[in-house]
CSV table of C-alpha atoms and ligand atoms in Angstrom, one decimal:
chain,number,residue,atom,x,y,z
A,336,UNK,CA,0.0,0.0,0.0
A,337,UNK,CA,1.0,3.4,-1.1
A,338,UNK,CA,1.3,6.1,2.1
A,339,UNK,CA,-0.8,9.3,2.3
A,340,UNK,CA,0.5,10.8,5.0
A,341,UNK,CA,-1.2,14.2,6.1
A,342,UNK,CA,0.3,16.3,9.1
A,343,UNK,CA,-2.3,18.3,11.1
A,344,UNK,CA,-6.2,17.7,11.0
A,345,UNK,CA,-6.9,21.2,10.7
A,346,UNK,CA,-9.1,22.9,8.3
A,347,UNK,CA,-6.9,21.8,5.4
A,348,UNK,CA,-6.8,18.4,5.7
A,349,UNK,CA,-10.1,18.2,7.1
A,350,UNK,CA,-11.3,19.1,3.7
A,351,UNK,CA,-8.9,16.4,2.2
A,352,UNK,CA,-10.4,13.8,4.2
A,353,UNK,CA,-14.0,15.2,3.2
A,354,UNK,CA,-13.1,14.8,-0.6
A,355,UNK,CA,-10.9,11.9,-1.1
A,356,UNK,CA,-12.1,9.2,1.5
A,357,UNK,CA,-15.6,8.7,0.5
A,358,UNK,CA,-14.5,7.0,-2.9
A,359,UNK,CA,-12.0,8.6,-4.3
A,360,UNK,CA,-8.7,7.4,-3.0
A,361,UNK,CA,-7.6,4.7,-5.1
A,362,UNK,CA,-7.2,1.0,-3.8
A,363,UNK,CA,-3.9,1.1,-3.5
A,364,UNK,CA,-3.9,4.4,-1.2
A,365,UNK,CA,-3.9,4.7,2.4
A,366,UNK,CA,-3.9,7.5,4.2
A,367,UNK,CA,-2.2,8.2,8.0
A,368,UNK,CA,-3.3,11.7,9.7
A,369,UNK,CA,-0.9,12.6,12.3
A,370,UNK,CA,-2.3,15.1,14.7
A,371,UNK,CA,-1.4,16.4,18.4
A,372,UNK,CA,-4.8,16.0,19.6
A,373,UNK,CA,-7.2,13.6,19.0
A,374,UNK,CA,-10.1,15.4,18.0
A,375,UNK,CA,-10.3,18.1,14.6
A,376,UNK,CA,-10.2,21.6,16.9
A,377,UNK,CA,-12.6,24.5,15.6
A,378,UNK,CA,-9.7,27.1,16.0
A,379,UNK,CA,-11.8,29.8,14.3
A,380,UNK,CA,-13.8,29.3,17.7
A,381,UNK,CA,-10.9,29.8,20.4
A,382,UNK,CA,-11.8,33.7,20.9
A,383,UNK,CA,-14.9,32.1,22.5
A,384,UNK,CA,-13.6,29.0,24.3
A,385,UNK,CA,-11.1,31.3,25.7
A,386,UNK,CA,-14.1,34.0,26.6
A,387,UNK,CA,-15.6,31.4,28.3
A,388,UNK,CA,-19.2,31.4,26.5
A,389,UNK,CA,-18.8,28.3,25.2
A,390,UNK,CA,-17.3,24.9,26.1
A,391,UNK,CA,-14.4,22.8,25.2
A,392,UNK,CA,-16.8,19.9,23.6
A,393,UNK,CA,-17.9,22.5,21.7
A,394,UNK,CA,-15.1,23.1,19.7
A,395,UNK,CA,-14.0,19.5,19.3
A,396,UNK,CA,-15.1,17.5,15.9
A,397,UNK,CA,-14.0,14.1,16.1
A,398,UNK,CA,-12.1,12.5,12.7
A,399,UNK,CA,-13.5,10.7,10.1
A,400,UNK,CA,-13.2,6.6,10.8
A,401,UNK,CA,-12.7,4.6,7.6
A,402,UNK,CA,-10.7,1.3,7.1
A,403,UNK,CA,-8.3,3.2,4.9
A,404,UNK,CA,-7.5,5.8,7.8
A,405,UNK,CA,-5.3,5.7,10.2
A,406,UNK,CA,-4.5,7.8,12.7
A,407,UNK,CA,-2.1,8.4,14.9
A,408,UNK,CA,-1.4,11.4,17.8
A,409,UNK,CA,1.6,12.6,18.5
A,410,UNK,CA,3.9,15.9,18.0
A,411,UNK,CA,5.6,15.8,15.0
A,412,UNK,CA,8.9,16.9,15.2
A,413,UNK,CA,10.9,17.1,12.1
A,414,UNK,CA,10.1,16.3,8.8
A,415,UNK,CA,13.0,14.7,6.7
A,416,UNK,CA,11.9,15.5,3.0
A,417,UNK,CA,15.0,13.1,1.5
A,418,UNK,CA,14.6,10.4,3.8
A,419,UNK,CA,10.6,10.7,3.2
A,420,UNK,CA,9.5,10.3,6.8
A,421,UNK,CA,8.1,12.4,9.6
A,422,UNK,CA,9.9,11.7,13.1
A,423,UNK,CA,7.5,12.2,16.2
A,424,UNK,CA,8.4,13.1,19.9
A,425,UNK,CA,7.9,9.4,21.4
A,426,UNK,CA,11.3,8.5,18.6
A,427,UNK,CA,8.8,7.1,15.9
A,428,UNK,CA,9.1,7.3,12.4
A,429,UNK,CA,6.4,7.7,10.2
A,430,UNK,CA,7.2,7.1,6.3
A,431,UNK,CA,5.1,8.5,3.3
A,432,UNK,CA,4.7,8.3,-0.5
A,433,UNK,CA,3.1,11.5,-0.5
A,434,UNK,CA,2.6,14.4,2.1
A,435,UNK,CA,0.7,17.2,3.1
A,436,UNK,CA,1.7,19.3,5.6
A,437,UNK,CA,-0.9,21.6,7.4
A,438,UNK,CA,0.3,22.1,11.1
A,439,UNK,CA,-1.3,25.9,11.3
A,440,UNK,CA,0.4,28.6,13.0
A,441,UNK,CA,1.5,29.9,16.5
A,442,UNK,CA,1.8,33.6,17.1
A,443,UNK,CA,4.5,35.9,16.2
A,444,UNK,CA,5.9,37.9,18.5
A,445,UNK,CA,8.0,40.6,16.5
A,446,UNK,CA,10.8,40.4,18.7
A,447,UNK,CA,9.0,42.8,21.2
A,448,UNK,CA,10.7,41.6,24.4
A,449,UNK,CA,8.7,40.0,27.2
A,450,UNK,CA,5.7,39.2,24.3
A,451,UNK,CA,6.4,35.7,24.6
A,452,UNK,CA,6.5,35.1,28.1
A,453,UNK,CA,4.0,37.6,29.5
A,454,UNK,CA,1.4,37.4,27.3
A,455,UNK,CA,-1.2,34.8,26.7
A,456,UNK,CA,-2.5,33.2,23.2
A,457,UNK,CA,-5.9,31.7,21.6
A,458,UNK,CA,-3.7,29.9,18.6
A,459,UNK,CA,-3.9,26.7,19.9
A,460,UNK,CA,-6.7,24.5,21.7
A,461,UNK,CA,-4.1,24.4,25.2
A,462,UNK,CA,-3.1,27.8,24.5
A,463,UNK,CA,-7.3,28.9,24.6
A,464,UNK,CA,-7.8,26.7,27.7
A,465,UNK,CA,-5.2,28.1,30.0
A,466,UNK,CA,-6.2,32.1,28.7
A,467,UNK,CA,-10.0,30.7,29.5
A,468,UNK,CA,-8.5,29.8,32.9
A,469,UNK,CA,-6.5,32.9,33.6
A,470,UNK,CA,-9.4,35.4,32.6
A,471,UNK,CA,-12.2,33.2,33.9
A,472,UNK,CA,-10.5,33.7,37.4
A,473,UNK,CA,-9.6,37.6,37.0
A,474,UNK,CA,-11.1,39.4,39.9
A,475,UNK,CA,-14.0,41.8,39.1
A,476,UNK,CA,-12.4,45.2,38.0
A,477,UNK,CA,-9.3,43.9,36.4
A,478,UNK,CA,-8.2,45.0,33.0
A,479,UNK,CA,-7.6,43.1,30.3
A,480,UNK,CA,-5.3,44.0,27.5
A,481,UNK,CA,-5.7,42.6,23.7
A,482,UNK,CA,-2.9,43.5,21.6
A,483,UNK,CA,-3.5,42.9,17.5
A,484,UNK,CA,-6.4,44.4,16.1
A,485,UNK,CA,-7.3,42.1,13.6
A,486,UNK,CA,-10.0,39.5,13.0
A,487,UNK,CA,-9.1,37.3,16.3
A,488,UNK,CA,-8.5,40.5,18.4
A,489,UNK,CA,-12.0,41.6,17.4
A,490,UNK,CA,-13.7,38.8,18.3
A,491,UNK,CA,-12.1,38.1,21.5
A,492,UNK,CA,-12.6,41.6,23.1
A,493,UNK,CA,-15.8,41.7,22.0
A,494,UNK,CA,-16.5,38.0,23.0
A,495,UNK,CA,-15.1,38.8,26.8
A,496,UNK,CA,-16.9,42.3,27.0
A,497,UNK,CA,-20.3,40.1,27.1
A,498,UNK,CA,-19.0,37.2,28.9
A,499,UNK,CA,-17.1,39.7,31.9
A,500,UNK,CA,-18.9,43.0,32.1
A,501,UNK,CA,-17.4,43.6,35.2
A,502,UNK,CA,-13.4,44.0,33.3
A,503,UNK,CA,-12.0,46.6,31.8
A,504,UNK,CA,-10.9,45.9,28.6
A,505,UNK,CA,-8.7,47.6,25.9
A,506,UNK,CA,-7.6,46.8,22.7
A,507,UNK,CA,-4.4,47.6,21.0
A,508,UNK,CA,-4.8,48.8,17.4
A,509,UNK,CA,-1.9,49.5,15.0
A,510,UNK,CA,-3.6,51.2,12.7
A,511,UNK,CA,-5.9,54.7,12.5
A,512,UNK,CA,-8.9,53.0,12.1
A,513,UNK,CA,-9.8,49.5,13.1
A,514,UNK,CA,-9.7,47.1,9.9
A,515,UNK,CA,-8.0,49.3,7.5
A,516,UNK,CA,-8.3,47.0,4.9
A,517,UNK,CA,-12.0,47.2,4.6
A,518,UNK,CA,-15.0,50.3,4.0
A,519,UNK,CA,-15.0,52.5,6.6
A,520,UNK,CA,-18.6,52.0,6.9
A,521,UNK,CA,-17.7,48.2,8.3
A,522,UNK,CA,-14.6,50.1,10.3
A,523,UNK,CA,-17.4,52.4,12.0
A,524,UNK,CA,-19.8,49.8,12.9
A,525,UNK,CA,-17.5,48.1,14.5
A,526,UNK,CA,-15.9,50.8,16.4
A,527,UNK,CA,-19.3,52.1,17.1
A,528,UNK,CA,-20.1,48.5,18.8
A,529,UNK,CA,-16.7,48.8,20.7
A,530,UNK,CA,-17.5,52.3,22.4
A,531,UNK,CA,-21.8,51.3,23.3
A,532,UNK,CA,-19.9,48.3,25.2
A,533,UNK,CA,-17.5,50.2,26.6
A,534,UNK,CA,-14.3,48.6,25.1
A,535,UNK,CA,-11.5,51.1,25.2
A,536,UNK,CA,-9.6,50.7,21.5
A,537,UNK,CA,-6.2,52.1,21.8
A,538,UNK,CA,-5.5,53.6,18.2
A,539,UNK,CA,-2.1,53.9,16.3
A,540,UNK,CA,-0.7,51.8,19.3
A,541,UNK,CA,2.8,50.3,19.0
A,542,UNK,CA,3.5,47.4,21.8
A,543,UNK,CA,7.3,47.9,22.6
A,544,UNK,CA,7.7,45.8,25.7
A,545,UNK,CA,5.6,43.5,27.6
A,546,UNK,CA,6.5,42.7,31.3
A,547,UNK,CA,4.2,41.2,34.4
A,548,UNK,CA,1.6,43.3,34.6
A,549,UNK,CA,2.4,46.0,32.2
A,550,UNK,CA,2.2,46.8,28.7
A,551,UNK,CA,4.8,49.4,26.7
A,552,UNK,CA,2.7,51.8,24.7
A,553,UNK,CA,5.3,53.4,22.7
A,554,UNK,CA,6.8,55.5,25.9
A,555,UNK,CA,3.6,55.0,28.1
A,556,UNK,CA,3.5,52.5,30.6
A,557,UNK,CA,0.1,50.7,30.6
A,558,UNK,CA,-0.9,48.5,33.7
A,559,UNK,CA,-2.9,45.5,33.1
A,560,UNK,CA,-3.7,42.5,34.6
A,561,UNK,CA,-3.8,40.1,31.8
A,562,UNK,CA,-2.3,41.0,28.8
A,563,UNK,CA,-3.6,38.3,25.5
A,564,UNK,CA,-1.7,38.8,22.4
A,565,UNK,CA,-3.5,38.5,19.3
A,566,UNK,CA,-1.4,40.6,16.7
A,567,UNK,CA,0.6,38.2,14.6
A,568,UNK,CA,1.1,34.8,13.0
A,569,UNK,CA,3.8,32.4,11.7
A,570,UNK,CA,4.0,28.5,10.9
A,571,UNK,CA,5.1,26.3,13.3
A,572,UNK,CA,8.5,26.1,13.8
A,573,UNK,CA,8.9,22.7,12.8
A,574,UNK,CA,7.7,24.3,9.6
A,575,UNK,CA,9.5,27.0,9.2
A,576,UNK,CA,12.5,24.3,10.0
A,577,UNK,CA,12.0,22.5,6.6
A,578,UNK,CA,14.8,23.6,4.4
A,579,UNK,CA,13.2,25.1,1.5
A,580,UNK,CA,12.5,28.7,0.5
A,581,UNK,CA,9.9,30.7,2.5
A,582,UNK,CA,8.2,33.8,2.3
A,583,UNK,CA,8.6,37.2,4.2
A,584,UNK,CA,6.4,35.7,6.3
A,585,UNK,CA,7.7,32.6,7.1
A,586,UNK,CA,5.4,30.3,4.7
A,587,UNK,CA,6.6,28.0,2.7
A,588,UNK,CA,6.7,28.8,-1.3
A,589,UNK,CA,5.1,26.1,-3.3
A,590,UNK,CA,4.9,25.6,-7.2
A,591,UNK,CA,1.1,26.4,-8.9
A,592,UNK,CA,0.5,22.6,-7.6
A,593,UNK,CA,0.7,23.6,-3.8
A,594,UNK,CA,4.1,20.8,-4.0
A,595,UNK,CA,7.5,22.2,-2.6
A,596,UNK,CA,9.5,23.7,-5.5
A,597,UNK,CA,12.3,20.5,-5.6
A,598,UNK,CA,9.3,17.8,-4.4
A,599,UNK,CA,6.4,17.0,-6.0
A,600,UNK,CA,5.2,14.5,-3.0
A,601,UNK,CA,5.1,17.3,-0.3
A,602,UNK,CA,2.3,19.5,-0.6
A,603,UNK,CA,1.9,22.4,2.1
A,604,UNK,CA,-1.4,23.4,3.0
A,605,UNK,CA,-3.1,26.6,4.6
A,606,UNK,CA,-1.6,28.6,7.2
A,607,UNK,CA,1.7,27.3,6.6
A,608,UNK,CA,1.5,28.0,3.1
A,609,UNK,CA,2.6,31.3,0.9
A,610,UNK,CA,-0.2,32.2,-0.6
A,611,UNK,CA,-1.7,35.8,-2.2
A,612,UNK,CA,-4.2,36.1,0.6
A,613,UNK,CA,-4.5,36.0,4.2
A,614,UNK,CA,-4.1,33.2,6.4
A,615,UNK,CA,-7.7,31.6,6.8
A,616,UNK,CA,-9.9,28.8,7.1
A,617,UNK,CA,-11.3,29.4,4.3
A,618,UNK,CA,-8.6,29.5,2.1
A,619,UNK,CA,-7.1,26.4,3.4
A,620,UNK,CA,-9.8,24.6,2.4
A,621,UNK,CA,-9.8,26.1,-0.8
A,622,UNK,CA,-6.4,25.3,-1.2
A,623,UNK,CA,-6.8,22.1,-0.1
A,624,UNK,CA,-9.5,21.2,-2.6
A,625,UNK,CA,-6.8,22.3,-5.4
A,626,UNK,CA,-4.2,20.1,-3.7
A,627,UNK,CA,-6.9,17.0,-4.1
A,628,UNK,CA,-7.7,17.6,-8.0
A,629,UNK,CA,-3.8,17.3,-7.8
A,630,UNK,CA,-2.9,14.2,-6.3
A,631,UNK,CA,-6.0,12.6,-7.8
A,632,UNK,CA,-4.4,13.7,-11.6
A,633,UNK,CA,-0.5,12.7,-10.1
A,634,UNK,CA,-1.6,9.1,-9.0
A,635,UNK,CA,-3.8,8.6,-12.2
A,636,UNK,CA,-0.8,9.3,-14.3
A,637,UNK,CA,-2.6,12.2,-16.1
A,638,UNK,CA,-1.3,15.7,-17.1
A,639,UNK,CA,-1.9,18.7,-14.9
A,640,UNK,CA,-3.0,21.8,-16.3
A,641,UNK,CA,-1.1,23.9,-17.4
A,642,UNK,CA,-2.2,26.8,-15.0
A,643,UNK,CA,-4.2,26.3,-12.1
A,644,UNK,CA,-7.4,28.1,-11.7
A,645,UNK,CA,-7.3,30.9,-9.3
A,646,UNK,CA,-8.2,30.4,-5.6
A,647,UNK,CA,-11.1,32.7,-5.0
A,648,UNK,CA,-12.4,33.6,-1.7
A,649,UNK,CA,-16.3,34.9,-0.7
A,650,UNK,CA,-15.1,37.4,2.1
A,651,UNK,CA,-14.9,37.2,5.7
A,652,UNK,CA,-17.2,37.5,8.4
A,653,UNK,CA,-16.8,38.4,12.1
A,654,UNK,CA,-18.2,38.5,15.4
A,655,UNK,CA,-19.1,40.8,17.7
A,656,UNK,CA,-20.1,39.0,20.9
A,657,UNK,CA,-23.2,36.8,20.3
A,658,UNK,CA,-25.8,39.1,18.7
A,659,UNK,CA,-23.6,41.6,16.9
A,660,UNK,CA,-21.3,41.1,13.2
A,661,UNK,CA,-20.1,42.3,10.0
A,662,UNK,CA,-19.2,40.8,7.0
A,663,UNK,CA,-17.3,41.9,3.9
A,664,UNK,CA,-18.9,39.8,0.8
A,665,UNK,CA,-18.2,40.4,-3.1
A,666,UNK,CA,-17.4,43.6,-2.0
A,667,UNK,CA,-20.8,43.9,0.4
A,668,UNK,CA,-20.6,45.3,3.4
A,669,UNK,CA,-23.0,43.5,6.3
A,670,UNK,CA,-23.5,44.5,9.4
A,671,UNK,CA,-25.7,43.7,12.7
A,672,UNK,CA,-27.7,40.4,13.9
A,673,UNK,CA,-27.8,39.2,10.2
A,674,UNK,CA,-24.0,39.2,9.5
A,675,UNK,CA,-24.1,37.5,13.5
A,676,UNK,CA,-26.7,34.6,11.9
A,677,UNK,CA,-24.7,33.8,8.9
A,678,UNK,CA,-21.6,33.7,10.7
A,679,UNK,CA,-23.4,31.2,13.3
A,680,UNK,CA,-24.9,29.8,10.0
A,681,UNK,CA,-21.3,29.1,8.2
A,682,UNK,CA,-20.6,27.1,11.7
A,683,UNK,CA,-23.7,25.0,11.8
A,684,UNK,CA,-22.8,24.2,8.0
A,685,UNK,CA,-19.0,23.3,8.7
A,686,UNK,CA,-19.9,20.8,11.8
A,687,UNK,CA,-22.8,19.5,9.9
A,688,UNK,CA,-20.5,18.3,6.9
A,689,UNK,CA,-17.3,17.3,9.3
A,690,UNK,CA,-18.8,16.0,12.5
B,2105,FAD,C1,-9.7,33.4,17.1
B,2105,FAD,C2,-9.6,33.0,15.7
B,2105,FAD,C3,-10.7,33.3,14.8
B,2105,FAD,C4,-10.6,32.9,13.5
B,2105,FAD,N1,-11.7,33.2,12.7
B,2105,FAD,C5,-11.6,32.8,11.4
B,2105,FAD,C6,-12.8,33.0,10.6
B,2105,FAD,O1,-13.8,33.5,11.0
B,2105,FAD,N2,-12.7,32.5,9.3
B,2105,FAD,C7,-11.6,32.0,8.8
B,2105,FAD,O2,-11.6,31.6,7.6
B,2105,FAD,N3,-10.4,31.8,9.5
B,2105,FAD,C8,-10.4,32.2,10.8
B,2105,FAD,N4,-9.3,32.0,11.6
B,2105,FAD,C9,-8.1,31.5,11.0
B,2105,FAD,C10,-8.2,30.0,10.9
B,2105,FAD,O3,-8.5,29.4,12.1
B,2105,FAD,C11,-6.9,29.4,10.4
B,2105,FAD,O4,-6.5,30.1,9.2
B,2105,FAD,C12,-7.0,27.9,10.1
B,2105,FAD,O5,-7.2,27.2,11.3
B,2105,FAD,C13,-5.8,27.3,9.3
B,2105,FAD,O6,-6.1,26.0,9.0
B,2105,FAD,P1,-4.9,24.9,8.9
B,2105,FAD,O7,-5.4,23.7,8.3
B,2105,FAD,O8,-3.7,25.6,8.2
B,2105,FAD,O9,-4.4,24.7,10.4
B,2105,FAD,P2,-5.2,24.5,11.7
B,2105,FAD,O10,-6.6,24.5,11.5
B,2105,FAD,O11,-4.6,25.4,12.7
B,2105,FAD,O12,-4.7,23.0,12.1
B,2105,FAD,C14,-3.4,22.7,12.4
B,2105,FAD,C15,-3.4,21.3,13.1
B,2105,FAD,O13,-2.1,20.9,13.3
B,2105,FAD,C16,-1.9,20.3,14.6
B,2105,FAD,N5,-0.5,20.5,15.0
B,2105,FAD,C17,0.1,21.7,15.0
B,2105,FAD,N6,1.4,21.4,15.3
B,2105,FAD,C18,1.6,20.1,15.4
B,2105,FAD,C19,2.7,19.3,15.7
B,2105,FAD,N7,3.9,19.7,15.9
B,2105,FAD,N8,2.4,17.9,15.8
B,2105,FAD,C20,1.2,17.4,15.6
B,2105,FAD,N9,0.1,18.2,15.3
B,2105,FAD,C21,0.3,19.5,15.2
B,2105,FAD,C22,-2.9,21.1,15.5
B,2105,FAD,O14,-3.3,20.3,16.6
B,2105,FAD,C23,-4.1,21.3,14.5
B,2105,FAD,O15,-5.0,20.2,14.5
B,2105,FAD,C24,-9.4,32.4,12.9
B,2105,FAD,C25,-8.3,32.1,13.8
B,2105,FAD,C26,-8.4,32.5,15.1
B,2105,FAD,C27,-7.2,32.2,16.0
């Protein structure tokens, strides 16, 4: 038997699984997800699991079973792309014929000292459950800082403001205007939404430092009591360890096939990935169906097109506690309880199909 072997059960290789293991992977094809945790992990969810308005089983999808599966938890450590295995931490090896990597990100602290230590983190499932614990057990009164504006900042302040009325909390924003890159009407709503719930959003901030208990403001010394840091991404660092070119950000350039430049059995999929949009979900997905149509046409001999079709996205929509959203769409701008129900709609859809 021929190895599959896919490296995270994120949203990626979720959507692998979802197209090739109904009937599409041939007979002589099995397929080995490797994966830290035993469960697939809603990550787009965390701001809420760490918010505390939901719970952990909530965000938990449990894998696919088929008898062509297997699976097997562990940390990967290192992936050897000339010997063509994947070591993990317990000393095992774990060989493939083909592989796609989609390990996700962690954050990226921009060498801002005391970020890494002193700040906590919603980018991975233990990451969300210890920043649950820590602001679940914040006095009444305490402040709260969120550093990083951006889609996961939003929703976690937001998220927290309705869980814990009773904290103070501010959000650090690089920019002028919250979500620069989108109309100012959706930039006004939101901001809007911040200052009726009392959310303090810190404009053109710049986080220097970070030590116990304090934030660096440019000069200003800001004292908080928890301090979560939501303003940058980067692949894992036993992907940004593989020797092959990467992007300014880290990510690792493929070919038009999604296959490392020199290796056209490792594939690299979503956040780990260079790609011309943002890290998200969505895209991974996306990607990931490409990535399919690929291996499908590889193992059946046939030719691949010359150019791959463009990845297209719909937009992106966000949350503002559990009532309140926006949503950019084809250029569309959506805002209030309707944006909210399609959100909570796109998450009914995704654990319908996966769970
Ligand atoms: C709060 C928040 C809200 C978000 N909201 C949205 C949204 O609304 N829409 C959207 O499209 N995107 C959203 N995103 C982004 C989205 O979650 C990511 O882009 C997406 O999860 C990337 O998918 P992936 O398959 O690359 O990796 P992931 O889904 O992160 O999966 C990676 C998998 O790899 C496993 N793993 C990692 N390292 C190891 C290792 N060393 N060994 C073994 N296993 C390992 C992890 O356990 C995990 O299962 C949000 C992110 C956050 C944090």
């Amino acid at each position: 038997m021929k190895q599959l072997v896919l490296l995270g059960g994120g949203y990626g290789n979720m959507r692998v699984l979802l197209r090739l293991l109904p009937n599409q992977l041939p007979n002589d094809m099995e397929i080995t997800l490797i994966d830290r945790t035993p469960y697939h992990c809603l990550k787009t969810e965390y701001y809420a699991l760490a918010s505390g308005t939901i719970s952990d089983q909530e965000v938990r999808v449990s894998f696919p079973e088929h008898e062509r599966l297997k699976m097997k938890y562990g940390n990967v450590t290192k992936i050897d792309t000339k010997k063509k295995h994947v070591l993990l931490e317990d000393g095992s090896f774990v060989d493939y014929d083909d592989l796609v990597i989609g390990l996700g990100c962690e954050d990226k602290y921009h060498n801002v000292p005391g970020a890494d230590e002193y700040t906590h983190s919603i980018q991975s499932i233990s990451k969300a459950r210890a920043t649950y614990e820590k602001l679940s057990n914040l006095p009444s009164g305490s402040v709260v800082g969120v550093v990083g504006a951006g889609l996961s900042g939003i929703e976690l302040a937001s998220e927290l403001r309705e869980s814990r009325s009773d904290l103070s909390i501010k959000l650090f924003d690089r920019g002028e205007r919250i979500l620069p890159a989108f109309p100012v009407r959706l930039s006004n709503y939101v901001q809007k939404w911040f200052d009726a719930n009392n959310v303090e959003i810190v404009s053109n901030s710049n986080i220097t430092k970070v030590e116990p208990n304090k934030l660096f403001n440019h000069e200003e010394t800001i004292p908080v009591d928890v301090c979560v840091w939501t303003a940058g991404i980067q692949p894992v660092e036993v992907v940004r360890s593989i020797p092959t070119e990467k992007d300014a950000s880290n990510r690792i350039v493929l070919t038009q096939y999604h296959n490392l430049p020199k290796d056209e059995n490792v594939y690299v999929v979503g956040d780990c990935a260079s790609l011309p949009f943002a890290p998200s979900a969505q895209l991974a997905e996306e990607q990931a169906e490409q990535i399919v149509k690929v291996l499908l046409m590889r193992w059946k001999g046939e030719q691949l097109p010359a150019e791959m079709p463009k990845i297209s996205l719909k937009g992106f929509m966000g949350s503002l506690g559990k009532k309140h959203g926006f949503a950019y769409l084809g250029d569309r701008t959506i805002t209030g309880r309707i944006a909210r129900l399609m959100k909570s709609g796109v998450l009914w859809m995704y654990k319908y199909h996966n769970g």
